């Protein structure tokens, strides 16, 4: 499973004491080659964590040989000392592997504003190096969990090559350009430029369409590493399709494990003038606390859907909107249609379909409901 | 108190059966002159309710003689039949008063997508006309309540003239250009053009700075009526100041009664490059569910404040932001400063101060925390 499924990769997950629970909190993923192509996308949040500031420089030349990840602290808004910790752990990993620190991506997750003990982090890196294993992907996937209740892993099979992946994320889950921490690996031969094109295409329709709670993280990082160990060069179309499948699978795992959620909600916008407008409309509904609280209460409150659509700049006629919930068209031409009582919202999976009647583009945005448990988890997180 | 405090106004609030509880649900405010100047602002939501579509036409000539209001149904997304109900009730009120329907503003509030019985609404208008009284303001203020737990009323004294006001609103409370239903009255002599200028100035820094739950209503209407009955013409500055005081007072009453809220939160942004950027930053924090849930849990989680600021396009250096909570600077230069444990968030009133260090403008945005009770009320609202 996971990041060690493709040939040419080793990984590890160990407990370094960053989590007070004693659970695994440091992960390492190493590309043993023969190629070291990579691509990454990072959070669009302008307040970026120290590991993001570091890793943005690392990925510029398209070569990455290892990814170090820790949970138990986001190393965000921790100032120059925090940046030095990121730099030091990249140096430590590089020294152990006999490579340059500038080829080591660093990712951190956990509380913002918390300064991790540098010696503890460095000791964790050394322990992870010692534990590196061709079957270590599962340990690594567990070590990056924070409020996640399950680890998120994926394997997609190509023709003689594979893609593996792991992700973490359960809150502050409204990525733009990236989401949470995600490491993807492949043994296909994919030059860095093609890898970048494929990754941006894949994240645009997967992680970028996920908006669990409207809150954009400071640490979001998605990195893909290509070892070329299979010796096979897939077509760009085949590889992009497989990478999109892997990213979508991980995004759905994030959605299903979102903090406190009772429902997974897919909001599909049809007949938009542009794809961007379809996404804008979907996201406006995904960010309506009133709509999300209604779904929690199994209430097919389509009025709140229309009220959200009305806040966007998308093209549509306010008097001619259709809305379906779980396939029942409860609103046609902006007036009541089928009886909402026939909509059963008890199952976890909910679909909302909006027809803008303004063009031929479409998009789906995924979100969760707003629950007592969400409020509870996020009011008690740091205590 | 309230809209009948200034000379020249009568009002009423009666039960017409629109609310299943039997509570008052129809209000009428009548300007008896001698002048009939008016100004209004309406929701910026593009999906507007039928009474808003009607009233936008009514107010164009600056003359309004009566405002009819009902709770128990928003008359929104109810199609042509709903619009005809709005028109019919304006005609009914006009016939009773011996005026033209085009001088009658109509406001409705309650569930979206619910069609009220037209005969019930018309009978309510007739009953309200019969109940009109120079002391009827309090009844009117109660008749427009929905999930409000208390009525909202205000009186501001000028030099020989007064402003009175009433408001309703407890959810879907993120007005832009107006909020919920608000009727303001004055016996000052203020020509319609000056009234419009004063109203826009007053709402811009009061209702427009309130963002309780990020959800913009379809029915928001603020109307001010000037009877001139005092015979006194205040300076524009004096009148605008008094009107701003009345609007701010009502906005704070809305804030304090917001659905399920445990805290009132004032987010003040200092040293912004422009006032608009200060509002943008304040609103981004006001819309962070994670920040709002943290306040509910009395957790001074300033990391979530910075993560929200980072989503805006305002001018600032991400490495040089200061944040105070209840006067304690928990973050300086984007790093931890005073111990957050010294911040006591138990009192209802919470202040957040953000220093952008990028200019000389400032603004305050008001919001509430995100609570179990908010989720509960809004998941059960229509059931």
XYZ file of C-alpha atoms in Angstrom:
766
model
C 0.000 0.000 0.000
C 0.721 3.682 -0.031
C 3.929 5.532 -0.935
C 6.109 2.420 -0.944
C 3.919 0.514 -3.414
C 5.840 1.831 -6.456
C 9.410 0.539 -6.943
C 12.301 2.717 -5.839
C 10.932 4.050 -2.568
C 11.514 3.438 1.126
C 9.629 5.010 3.999
C 9.355 5.027 7.770
C 7.104 6.332 10.546
C 8.406 6.605 14.113
C 7.511 8.164 17.459
C 9.813 11.076 18.345
C 7.893 12.453 21.313
C 6.369 15.447 19.492
C 2.911 14.070 20.209
C 2.243 13.878 23.939
C 0.345 10.625 23.354
C 3.490 8.777 22.307
C 2.004 8.001 18.888
C 4.094 8.030 15.711
C 4.839 11.622 14.718
C 7.779 11.617 12.289
C 7.722 10.200 8.748
C 10.349 9.947 6.043
C 9.875 9.056 2.377
C 13.004 8.460 0.293
C 13.297 8.141 -3.467
C 16.136 5.703 -4.311
C 15.960 6.481 -8.015
C 17.290 5.989 -10.584
C 15.460 9.281 -11.371
C 14.545 12.017 -8.897
C 11.898 14.029 -10.731
C 9.378 15.867 -8.596
C 6.618 18.458 -8.584
C 4.791 20.216 -5.736
C 1.945 22.590 -5.067
C 1.576 24.609 -1.875
C -1.123 26.496 -0.001
C -2.327 29.779 -1.499
C -2.503 31.180 2.037
C -0.163 34.185 2.221
C 0.721 33.328 5.819
C 2.817 30.261 5.099
C 4.463 27.966 7.628
C 8.249 27.643 7.865
C 8.396 24.213 6.155
C 6.427 25.652 3.211
C 8.825 28.602 2.937
C 11.729 26.122 2.892
C 10.180 23.561 0.547
C 9.157 26.154 -2.047
C 12.871 26.709 -2.614
C 13.681 22.992 -2.608
C 11.272 22.077 -5.389
C 12.285 24.812 -7.824
C 14.782 22.669 -9.760
C 12.379 19.733 -10.136
C 14.598 17.407 -8.102
C 13.557 16.008 -4.713
C 15.159 12.957 -3.106
C 13.382 12.805 0.246
C 10.373 14.178 2.105
C 10.530 14.606 5.888
C 7.177 15.062 7.632
C 6.212 15.616 11.248
C 2.933 15.925 13.090
C 2.660 17.352 16.629
C 3.332 20.950 15.564
C 2.834 22.968 12.358
C 5.985 25.085 12.815
C 3.957 28.061 11.673
C 4.358 31.602 13.097
C 7.314 30.407 15.105
C 9.727 32.962 13.659
C 13.381 32.569 12.617
C 13.974 29.871 15.215
C 11.250 27.766 13.659
C 12.743 28.218 10.203
C 16.126 27.123 11.548
C 14.520 23.927 12.880
C 13.163 23.179 9.403
C 16.570 23.848 7.853
C 18.364 21.757 10.486
C 16.161 18.712 9.956
C 16.661 18.922 6.187
C 20.434 18.971 6.814
C 20.146 16.007 9.185
C 18.184 13.921 6.667
C 20.590 14.914 3.880
C 23.650 13.960 5.926
C 22.212 10.539 6.717
C 21.360 9.920 3.058
C 24.522 11.435 1.635
C 22.620 13.987 -0.440
C 22.158 17.777 -0.322
C 19.684 19.424 2.042
C 18.308 21.388 -0.915
C 16.797 18.120 -2.200
C 14.799 17.481 1.011
C 11.182 18.690 1.233
C 9.947 19.308 4.800
C 6.275 19.199 5.849
C 4.851 19.863 9.312
C 1.345 19.698 10.749
C -0.346 20.273 14.089
C -0.969 23.373 16.164
C -0.024 26.768 14.750
C 2.259 28.882 16.941
C 3.767 25.890 18.726
C 7.568 25.635 18.739
C 8.811 22.047 18.595
C 11.978 21.061 20.442
C 14.694 21.001 17.789
C 16.693 18.154 19.334
C 13.553 16.044 19.474
C 12.868 16.684 15.782
C 16.472 15.876 14.791
C 16.451 12.681 16.848
C 13.206 11.754 15.118
C 14.815 12.220 11.717
C 17.711 9.959 12.683
C 15.333 7.303 14.021
C 13.225 7.496 10.868
C 16.352 7.032 8.734
C 17.246 3.908 10.704
C 13.731 2.561 10.224
C 13.543 3.140 6.448
C 11.961 0.138 4.780
C 10.540 -0.818 1.386
C 7.318 -1.660 3.268
C 7.360 1.437 5.497
C 4.570 3.342 3.735
C 1.859 2.376 6.188
C 3.940 3.519 9.174
C 4.626 6.824 7.423
C 0.931 7.343 6.669
C 0.111 6.863 10.359
C 2.884 9.149 11.575
C 1.438 12.206 9.795
C -2.040 11.914 11.346
C -3.296 14.651 13.683
C -7.045 14.733 14.324
C -7.462 12.188 11.515
C -9.248 9.102 12.795
C -7.867 6.886 10.017
C -4.821 7.000 7.769
C -5.377 7.917 4.106
C -3.561 5.823 1.505
C -4.006 4.987 -2.165
C -2.480 2.863 -4.906
C -3.349 3.229 -8.592
C -2.054 0.622 -11.042
C -0.722 1.688 -14.445
C 0.542 -0.582 -17.249
C 3.738 -1.771 -15.611
C 3.952 1.216 -13.260
C 2.163 2.421 -10.166
C 1.199 5.501 -8.233
C 1.128 5.415 -4.419
C -0.011 8.117 -2.071
C -0.698 9.146 1.490
C -2.493 12.153 2.928
C -3.463 13.692 6.244
C -6.094 16.297 6.970
C -9.307 16.571 8.949
C -9.776 20.279 9.626
C -8.752 23.675 8.205
C -9.724 21.900 5.030
C -10.369 24.289 2.161
C -7.259 23.964 0.046
C -6.430 26.219 -2.833
C -3.618 24.831 -4.981
C -2.945 22.060 -2.490
C -4.338 20.430 0.581
C -2.913 19.394 3.860
C 0.062 17.083 3.558
C 0.096 14.716 0.628
C 2.995 12.666 -0.710
C 2.560 10.796 -3.983
C 5.121 8.423 -5.486
C 5.459 6.713 -8.831
C 7.933 4.393 -10.479
C 6.934 5.636 -13.922
C 9.458 7.646 -15.904
C 8.035 11.186 -15.853
C 10.328 14.196 -16.339
C 9.825 16.970 -13.788
C 8.112 19.346 -16.235
C 5.532 16.743 -17.244
C 5.100 15.794 -13.593
C 4.296 19.413 -12.739
C 1.720 19.647 -15.522
C 0.091 16.393 -14.447
C 0.043 17.368 -10.748
C -1.584 20.750 -11.382
C -4.200 19.123 -13.608
C -4.916 16.472 -10.975
C -5.116 18.774 -7.941
C -7.289 21.316 -9.786
C -10.199 18.868 -9.956
C -9.608 16.981 -6.698
C -8.084 18.721 -3.649
C -8.990 22.162 -5.021
C -12.664 21.150 -5.170
C -12.740 20.111 -1.517
C -14.076 22.720 0.916
C -14.870 21.054 4.203
C -14.917 24.084 6.501
C -13.898 27.120 4.443
C -10.641 27.508 6.357
C -7.430 27.493 4.312
C -4.398 25.980 5.997
C -0.948 27.538 6.288
C 0.892 24.260 5.687
C -0.792 22.616 2.687
C 1.730 20.735 0.574
C 1.304 18.132 -2.160
C 4.512 16.584 -3.469
C 4.886 13.878 -6.103
C 8.132 11.955 -6.513
C 8.991 9.883 -9.613
C 11.722 7.244 -9.340
C 11.585 5.906 -12.900
C 12.356 2.480 -11.395
C 9.825 0.732 -13.644
C 11.678 1.923 -16.731
C 8.324 2.641 -18.370
C 7.263 6.020 -19.757
C 3.457 6.331 -19.823
C 1.743 8.821 -22.118
C 1.027 12.151 -20.409
C -2.708 11.435 -20.760
C -2.458 8.035 -19.067
C -0.273 9.353 -16.285
C -2.437 12.427 -15.646
C -5.550 10.251 -15.536
C -3.959 7.896 -13.006
C -2.626 10.766 -10.892
C -6.058 12.435 -10.947
C -7.582 9.142 -9.813
C -5.101 8.908 -6.930
C -5.665 12.534 -5.861
C -9.462 12.212 -6.063
C -9.367 9.016 -4.030
C -7.300 10.698 -1.311
C -9.531 13.805 -1.395
C -12.597 11.619 -0.806
C -10.816 9.925 2.112
C -10.133 13.373 3.602
C -13.780 14.320 3.081
C -15.063 11.182 4.781
C -12.844 11.724 7.827
C -13.435 15.478 8.221
C -13.690 16.608 11.835
C -17.088 15.907 13.334
C -18.853 15.469 9.997
C -22.046 13.418 9.668
C -22.517 13.871 5.926
C -20.376 14.045 2.786
C -22.002 16.514 0.417
C -21.303 16.704 -3.332
C -22.503 19.985 -4.851
C -22.698 19.730 -8.625
C -23.299 22.871 -10.658
C -24.630 22.331 -14.192
C -24.857 24.599 -17.238
C -22.570 27.300 -15.929
C -21.116 29.882 -18.310
C -17.586 28.904 -17.250
C -16.019 26.188 -15.118
C -14.711 28.857 -12.736
C -18.248 30.132 -12.195
C -19.463 26.589 -11.524
C -16.765 26.250 -8.855
C -17.615 29.695 -7.409
C -21.282 28.751 -7.039
C -20.463 25.324 -5.578
C -18.038 26.841 -3.097
C -20.544 29.512 -1.990
C -22.996 26.761 -1.026
C -20.197 24.714 0.578
C -19.403 27.706 2.811
C -22.960 28.412 3.981
C -23.121 27.512 7.658
C -26.911 27.650 7.485
C -27.062 25.150 4.616
C -24.520 22.871 6.318
C -26.388 22.964 9.635
C -29.621 22.132 7.789
C -28.026 19.027 6.232
C -26.851 17.990 9.699
C -30.519 18.139 10.742
C -31.573 16.149 7.635
C -33.483 19.234 6.456
C -33.568 19.717 2.644
C -33.558 23.507 2.996
C -33.103 24.558 -0.642
C -33.858 28.214 0.196
C -30.451 28.394 1.833
C -28.899 27.010 -1.367
C -30.472 29.794 -3.453
C -29.523 32.437 -0.893
C -25.894 31.297 -1.264
C -25.981 31.283 -5.060
C -27.217 34.870 -4.888
C -23.984 36.017 -3.248
C -21.871 35.042 -6.290
C -21.029 36.923 -9.462
C -21.783 33.936 -11.716
C -24.112 34.300 -14.689
C -27.680 33.174 -13.986
C -31.242 34.451 -13.872
C -32.285 34.692 -10.188
C -35.838 33.793 -11.203
C -34.837 30.657 -13.128
C -32.731 28.403 -10.917
C -33.371 24.676 -10.424
C -32.142 22.769 -7.367
C -32.248 19.036 -6.670
C -31.288 17.258 -3.458
C -30.507 13.554 -3.709
C -32.078 13.611 -7.160
C -35.365 15.246 -6.134
C -35.971 18.599 -7.869
C -37.247 20.533 -4.847
C -36.976 23.863 -6.676
C -37.673 24.696 -10.328
C -37.552 28.212 -11.775
C -36.718 29.491 -8.278
C -40.056 28.326 -6.884
C -41.060 25.256 -4.847
C -41.421 22.084 -6.956
C -41.282 18.532 -5.533
C -42.190 18.096 -1.864
C -38.971 18.352 0.201
C -40.417 15.727 2.539
C -39.623 13.139 -0.146
C -35.877 13.846 0.195
C -34.174 11.415 2.563
C -31.032 13.024 3.964
C -30.288 10.346 6.561
C -27.590 8.552 4.505
C -24.106 10.066 4.841
C -23.798 10.767 1.127
C -25.773 13.802 -0.017
C -25.927 15.278 -3.502
C -27.031 18.783 -4.371
C -27.501 19.632 -8.047
C -27.850 23.217 -9.210
C -28.851 24.099 -12.778
C -27.754 27.634 -13.684
C -29.070 27.381 -17.301
C -26.371 29.758 -18.473
C -23.887 27.668 -20.458
C -22.337 24.254 -20.884
C -19.727 24.012 -18.113
C -19.981 22.074 -14.861
C -18.071 21.314 -11.665
C -18.503 19.424 -8.418
C -17.395 20.838 -5.044
C -17.332 18.575 -2.000
C -18.054 19.626 1.561
C -19.318 18.362 4.913
C -22.202 19.293 7.170
C -21.844 21.546 10.212
C -22.341 19.497 13.359
C -22.191 19.684 17.129
C -19.105 17.478 16.923
C -17.332 19.926 14.584
C -17.918 22.750 17.050
C -16.804 20.562 19.934
C -13.611 19.294 18.300
C -12.565 22.742 17.203
C -13.295 24.462 20.470
C -11.271 21.903 22.401
C -8.426 21.268 19.934
C -5.608 23.047 21.726
C -6.711 22.368 25.287
C -39.881 53.978 22.401
C -39.144 52.811 18.912
C -40.644 53.994 15.619
C -43.470 55.964 17.224
C -41.189 58.044 19.451
C -40.796 60.814 16.823
C -43.869 62.954 16.102
C -45.965 62.194 13.047
C -45.986 58.395 13.175
C -48.455 55.682 14.108
C -47.773 51.962 14.233
C -49.380 48.646 15.057
C -48.489 44.985 15.564
C -51.163 42.286 15.349
C -51.503 38.499 15.080
C -52.762 37.434 11.657
C -52.177 33.708 11.971
C -49.033 33.565 9.813
C -47.097 32.268 12.805
C -48.425 28.921 13.984
C -47.763 30.032 17.574
C -50.427 32.742 17.421
C -47.857 35.435 18.183
C -47.984 38.867 16.541
C -46.826 38.594 12.934
C -48.007 41.684 11.048
C -46.752 45.243 11.625
C -47.628 48.558 10.053
C -45.783 51.874 10.355
C -47.488 54.963 8.940
C -46.010 58.415 8.376
C -48.739 61.071 8.916
C -46.517 63.875 7.629
C -46.522 66.722 6.924
C -43.510 65.475 4.848
C -43.016 61.987 3.429
C -39.308 61.856 2.654
C -37.686 58.449 2.707
C -34.571 56.461 1.844
C -33.883 52.721 1.768
C -31.094 50.246 1.247
C -31.647 46.618 0.303
C -29.729 43.347 0.360
C -26.883 42.924 -2.137
C -27.968 39.307 -2.582
C -28.876 38.786 -6.255
C -31.638 36.372 -5.263
C -34.033 38.902 -3.798
C -37.379 38.191 -2.173
C -40.638 39.441 -3.699
C -41.134 42.276 -1.162
C -37.626 43.556 -1.989
C -38.382 43.473 -5.726
C -41.563 45.480 -5.033
C -40.072 47.932 -2.528
C -37.096 48.790 -4.741
C -39.606 50.368 -7.127
C -41.561 52.075 -4.331
C -38.587 53.956 -2.909
C -37.268 55.348 -6.201
C -39.075 58.705 -5.940
C -37.997 59.319 -2.336
C -41.575 59.250 -1.049
C -42.881 56.535 1.297
C -46.000 56.897 3.410
C -46.253 53.478 5.046
C -44.256 50.298 5.697
C -46.060 46.962 5.962
C -44.078 44.127 7.529
C -44.856 40.487 8.195
C -43.013 37.655 9.870
C -44.018 33.988 9.444
C -42.789 33.745 5.841
C -40.113 35.516 3.760
C -42.135 35.420 0.506
C -38.900 34.539 -1.248
C -38.671 32.090 -4.198
C -42.435 31.867 -4.232
C -42.773 32.955 -7.852
C -45.322 35.265 -9.513
C -48.010 34.306 -7.016
C -45.805 35.500 -4.174
C -45.170 38.796 -5.933
C -48.914 39.241 -6.398
C -49.391 38.777 -2.642
C -46.884 41.565 -1.991
C -48.623 43.812 -4.488
C -52.066 42.991 -3.088
C -51.113 43.864 0.475
C -49.608 47.178 -0.648
C -52.918 47.930 -2.408
C -54.879 46.944 0.701
C -52.819 49.224 2.967
C -53.051 52.063 0.429
C -56.834 51.741 0.136
C -57.252 51.885 3.905
C -55.005 54.964 4.150
C -56.353 56.700 1.059
C -52.910 56.812 -0.599
C -51.270 55.102 -3.582
C -49.861 51.571 -3.337
C -46.640 52.861 -4.907
C -45.963 54.699 -1.611
C -46.121 51.503 0.509
C -42.918 49.595 1.289
C -43.439 45.872 2.021
C -41.044 43.739 4.106
C -41.347 40.021 4.871
C -39.273 37.648 6.985
C -39.344 33.979 7.938
C -38.759 30.787 5.979
C -37.651 31.016 2.350
C -39.820 29.125 -0.157
C -42.924 29.292 2.005
C -46.077 30.696 0.381
C -48.249 32.629 2.818
C -52.023 32.534 2.462
C -52.934 35.771 0.700
C -56.274 36.243 2.452
C -54.568 35.846 5.814
C -52.000 38.517 4.899
C -54.697 40.923 3.662
C -56.803 40.395 6.781
C -53.669 41.100 8.818
C -53.146 44.396 6.999
C -56.722 45.444 7.714
C -56.394 44.502 11.389
C -53.116 46.398 11.646
C -54.748 49.479 10.124
C -57.522 49.308 12.716
C -54.921 49.012 15.497
C -52.751 51.964 14.391
C -51.719 53.996 17.415
C -49.262 56.757 18.266
C -47.884 54.356 20.916
C -47.926 51.265 18.673
C -44.177 51.056 18.063
C -43.535 48.398 20.665
C -46.250 46.138 19.241
C -44.793 46.595 15.760
C -41.276 45.741 16.968
C -42.576 42.499 18.472
C -44.601 41.543 15.401
C -41.507 41.384 13.157
C -39.574 38.959 15.378
C -38.739 35.459 14.099
C -36.014 33.579 15.977
C -35.222 36.813 17.810
C -35.495 36.300 21.568
C -36.031 40.001 22.278
C -37.332 42.945 20.260
C -34.804 45.525 19.079
C -35.723 49.192 19.478
C -33.871 52.477 19.724
C -34.516 56.176 20.275
C -31.900 58.895 19.687
C -32.670 62.446 20.819
C -31.716 65.404 18.628
C -32.153 69.114 19.410
C -35.924 69.290 19.193
C -36.190 66.201 16.980
C -35.847 62.463 17.408
C -34.943 59.285 15.603
C -36.754 56.058 16.441
C -36.035 52.600 15.122
C -36.844 48.924 15.252
C -35.052 45.897 13.830
C -35.343 42.146 13.604
C -32.663 39.601 12.789
C -30.968 36.687 14.489
C -29.631 34.507 11.678
C -28.581 34.763 8.018
C -26.879 37.813 9.404
C -24.131 39.118 7.142
C -25.711 42.125 5.501
C -24.157 44.016 2.659
C -25.856 47.367 2.067
C -28.555 46.588 4.600
C -29.510 44.115 7.244
C -32.599 42.180 8.014
C -35.668 44.345 8.493
C -35.114 47.773 9.955
C -37.514 50.727 10.038
C -36.233 54.090 11.228
C -38.380 57.179 11.725
C -37.632 60.825 12.393
C -39.620 63.985 12.855
C -36.716 66.103 11.627
C -37.087 67.877 8.309
C -34.723 65.991 6.003
C -35.271 66.040 2.224
C -35.142 62.612 0.576
C -31.749 63.178 -1.068
C -30.102 64.138 2.205
C -31.869 61.246 3.915
C -30.370 58.834 1.380
C -26.862 60.226 1.901
C -27.227 59.994 5.683
C -28.632 56.451 5.563
C -25.837 55.113 3.356
C -23.227 56.726 5.599
C -24.864 55.255 8.699
C -25.365 51.697 7.397
C -21.845 51.536 5.934
C -20.276 51.617 9.411
C -22.997 49.762 11.354
C -25.086 47.028 9.709
C -22.496 46.555 6.944
C -19.837 45.775 9.563
C -21.909 43.039 11.176
C -21.112 39.491 10.058
C -22.649 37.056 12.490
C -22.660 33.908 10.360
C -21.431 34.835 6.885
C -24.831 34.193 5.326
C -26.407 37.076 3.391
C -30.186 37.275 3.524
C -32.538 37.618 0.573
C -34.877 40.049 2.363
C -32.659 42.661 4.027
C -34.301 46.069 3.999
C -33.546 49.263 5.920
C -36.020 52.098 5.428
C -35.991 55.517 7.062
C -39.076 57.752 7.058
C -38.978 61.486 7.817
C -42.223 63.221 8.784
C -40.862 66.734 9.328
C -43.391 67.040 12.177
C -40.894 68.755 14.473
C -40.456 71.585 11.975
C -36.717 71.530 12.683
C -34.030 71.034 10.042
C -30.836 69.664 11.615
C -27.466 70.061 9.895
C -26.566 67.064 7.721
C -23.653 66.338 10.084
C -25.862 66.293 13.180
C -28.499 64.166 11.511
C -25.995 61.683 10.067
C -24.315 61.333 13.460
C -27.644 60.626 15.169
C -28.729 58.192 12.471
C -25.373 56.394 12.712
C -25.845 56.157 16.467
C -29.313 54.656 16.008
C -28.095 52.149 13.393
C -25.075 51.118 15.465
C -27.256 50.650 18.539
C -29.647 48.394 16.611
C -26.726 46.490 15.029
C -25.319 45.766 18.491
C -28.755 44.543 19.620
C -28.823 42.185 16.624
C -25.313 40.988 17.489
C -26.209 40.300 21.115
C -29.265 38.271 20.144
C -27.678 36.268 17.301
C -28.845 32.668 17.148
C -27.111 30.470 19.672
C -24.232 32.866 20.294
C -22.241 32.822 23.529
C -19.878 35.683 22.671
C -20.004 39.032 20.884
C -16.686 39.550 19.117
C -15.362 42.902 17.916
C -12.513 42.513 15.411
C -10.612 45.765 15.019
C -8.049 46.080 12.243
C -5.456 48.834 12.694
C -2.994 50.479 10.303
C -4.513 49.116 7.116
C -3.610 50.654 3.771
C -7.311 51.355 3.086
C -10.534 51.142 5.037
C -11.813 48.529 2.575
C -8.784 46.336 3.314
C -9.387 46.714 7.050
C -12.971 45.508 6.529
C -11.780 42.643 4.272
C -9.364 41.413 6.941
C -11.931 41.771 9.733
C -14.554 39.923 7.720
C -12.142 37.074 6.872
C -11.611 36.448 10.587
C -15.340 36.849 11.276
C -16.023 34.071 8.769
C -13.501 31.551 10.110
C -15.472 28.701 11.644
C -12.304 27.470 13.343
C -11.660 30.832 15.006
C -15.314 31.153 16.037
C -15.406 27.634 17.504
C -12.216 28.403 19.437
C -13.818 31.486 21.015
C -16.809 29.349 21.986
C -14.335 27.115 23.838
C -12.668 30.160 25.463
C -9.486 29.292 23.539
C -7.386 32.342 22.460
C -6.241 30.575 19.271
C -4.466 33.428 17.474
C -2.998 31.041 14.880
C -6.455 30.767 13.362
C -6.625 34.575 13.190
C -3.389 34.727 11.192
C -4.463 31.856 8.962
C -7.591 33.880 8.095
C -5.681 37.095 7.441
C -3.517 35.131 5.012
C -6.504 34.415 2.763
C -7.061 38.120 1.996
C -5.525 40.408 -0.614
C -4.877 43.223 1.868
C -1.432 44.804 2.145
C 0.700 43.388 4.972
C 3.933 41.543 5.653
C 3.062 37.944 6.638
C 6.096 37.918 8.954
C 5.122 41.126 10.784
C 1.573 40.842 12.092
C 0.539 41.653 15.679
C -2.606 40.213 17.272
C -4.161 41.030 20.647
C -7.116 39.307 22.296
C -8.912 41.233 25.034
C -5.958 43.605 25.094
C -3.252 40.953 25.503
C -0.749 40.908 22.606
C -0.515 37.151 22.159
C 1.311 37.507 18.836
C 3.941 40.053 17.774
C 5.798 39.961 14.455
C 3.864 36.776 13.603
C 5.447 34.868 16.495
C 4.189 33.977 19.989
C 4.376 36.867 22.468
C 2.346 37.072 25.708
C 1.124 33.798 27.204
C -2.354 33.063 25.780
C -3.261 31.585 29.174
C -3.495 35.158 30.494
C -6.408 35.905 28.123
C -9.774 35.423 29.819
C -12.417 34.696 27.166
C -15.211 33.788 29.574
C -16.991 37.178 29.424
C -19.411 37.514 26.478
C -17.606 40.522 25.033
C -14.397 39.633 23.190
C -12.076 41.979 21.353
C -9.541 40.988 18.729
C -7.084 43.631 17.558
C -4.979 43.114 14.443
C -2.144 45.471 13.516
C -1.341 45.266 9.791
C 1.388 47.982 9.971
C 0.623 49.010 6.409
C -1.125 52.378 6.612
C -3.366 54.599 8.696
C -6.884 53.240 8.136
C -8.943 51.128 10.521
C -12.286 49.365 10.838
C -14.179 47.168 13.271
C -16.206 44.136 12.162
C -18.538 42.433 14.631
C -19.311 38.736 14.758
C -20.372 35.927 17.091
C -18.841 32.629 18.118
C -19.828 29.289 16.590
C -21.672 27.223 19.170
C -23.564 23.984 19.643
C -26.704 26.099 19.993
C -26.119 27.765 16.601
C -25.873 24.359 14.941
C -28.932 23.144 16.793
C -31.132 26.144 16.015
C -30.219 26.105 12.372
C -30.620 22.394 11.866
C -34.071 22.468 13.426
C -35.340 25.819 12.134
C -37.852 24.592 9.576
C -38.985 21.493 11.406
